[in-house]
Coordinates of C-alpha atoms in Angstrom, one line a residue:
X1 CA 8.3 4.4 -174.7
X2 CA 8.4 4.1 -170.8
X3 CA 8.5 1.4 -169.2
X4 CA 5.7 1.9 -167.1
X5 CA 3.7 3.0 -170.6
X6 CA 4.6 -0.7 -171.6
X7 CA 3.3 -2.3 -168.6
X8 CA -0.1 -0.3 -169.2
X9 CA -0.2 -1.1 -172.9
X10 CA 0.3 -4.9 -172.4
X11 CA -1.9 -4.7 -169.5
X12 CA -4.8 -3.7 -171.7
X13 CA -4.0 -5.9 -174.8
X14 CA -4.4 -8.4 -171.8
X15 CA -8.2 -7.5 -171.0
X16 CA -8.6 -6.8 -174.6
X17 CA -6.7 -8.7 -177.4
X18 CA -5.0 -11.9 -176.4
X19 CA -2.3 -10.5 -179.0
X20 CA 0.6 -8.4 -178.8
X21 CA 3.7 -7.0 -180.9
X22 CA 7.0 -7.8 -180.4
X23 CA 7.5 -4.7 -177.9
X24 CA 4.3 -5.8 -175.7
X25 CA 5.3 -9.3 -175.7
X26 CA 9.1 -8.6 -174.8
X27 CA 7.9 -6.8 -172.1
X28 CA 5.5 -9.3 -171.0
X29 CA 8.0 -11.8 -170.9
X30 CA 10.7 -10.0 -169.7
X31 CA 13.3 -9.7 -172.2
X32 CA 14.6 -7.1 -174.1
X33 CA 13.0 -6.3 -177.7
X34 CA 16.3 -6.8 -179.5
X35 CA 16.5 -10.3 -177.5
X36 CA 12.5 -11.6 -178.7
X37 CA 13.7 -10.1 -182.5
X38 CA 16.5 -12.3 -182.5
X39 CA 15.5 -15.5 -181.4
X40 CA 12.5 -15.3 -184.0
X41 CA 15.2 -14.9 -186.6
X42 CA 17.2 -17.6 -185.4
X43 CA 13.9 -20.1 -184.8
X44 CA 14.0 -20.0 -181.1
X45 CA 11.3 -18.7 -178.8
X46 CA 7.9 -18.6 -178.5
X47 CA 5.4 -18.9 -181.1
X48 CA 4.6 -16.0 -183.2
X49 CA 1.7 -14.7 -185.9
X50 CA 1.8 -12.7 -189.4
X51 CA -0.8 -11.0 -189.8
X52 CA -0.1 -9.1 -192.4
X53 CA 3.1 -7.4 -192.6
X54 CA 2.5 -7.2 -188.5
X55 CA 4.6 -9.5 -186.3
X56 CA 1.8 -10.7 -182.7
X57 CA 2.2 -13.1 -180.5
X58 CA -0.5 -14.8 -178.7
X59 CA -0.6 -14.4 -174.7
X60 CA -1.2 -18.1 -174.5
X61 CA 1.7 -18.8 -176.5
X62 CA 3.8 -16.8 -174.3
X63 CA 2.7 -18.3 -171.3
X64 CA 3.4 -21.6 -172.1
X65 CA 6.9 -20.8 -173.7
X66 CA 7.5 -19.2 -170.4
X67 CA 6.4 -21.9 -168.3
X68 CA 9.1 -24.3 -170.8
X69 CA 11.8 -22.7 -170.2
X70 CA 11.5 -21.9 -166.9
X71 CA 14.7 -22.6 -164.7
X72 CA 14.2 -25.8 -162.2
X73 CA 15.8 -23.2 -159.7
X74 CA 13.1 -20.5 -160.3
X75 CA 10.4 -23.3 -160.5
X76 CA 11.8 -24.5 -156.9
X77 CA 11.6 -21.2 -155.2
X78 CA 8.2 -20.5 -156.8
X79 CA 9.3 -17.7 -159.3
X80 CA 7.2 -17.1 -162.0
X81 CA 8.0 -14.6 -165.2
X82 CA 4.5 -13.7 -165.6

């Protein structure tokens, strides 16, 4: 997948679902995939849903963790992730 096919996929989950999969909210985020994956392994990150056998996070969720860890630098000059 392309990055710009990621943007337009999270972009809808967006204005439809307020959940996406690890992909989606990777991208969302900013991290790689492999990065989300392993800090859910390890306990770290932001929240995250089973449903089912299917791993989502909620947009909220993401937000928030975002807004947490958030450098004081980046906060200062008026960066945001999302």
């Amino acid at each position: 997948m392309d990055e710009d096919d990621a943007i337009n996929r999270a972009a809808r989950a967006r204005k439809g679902s307020p959940f996406l999969n690890t992909a989606q909210a990777a991208h969302y985020i900013g991290l790689a995939e492999r990065t989300l994956e392993t800090m859910r392994g390890q306990g770290q990150g932001p929240a995250f849903r089973r449903h089912g056998r299917f791993i989502r996070y909620h947009i909220d969720e993401l937000d928030a963790w975002s807004r947490r860890n958030g450098s004081r630098r980046d906060a200062e000059r008026g960066d945001r992730h999302v």
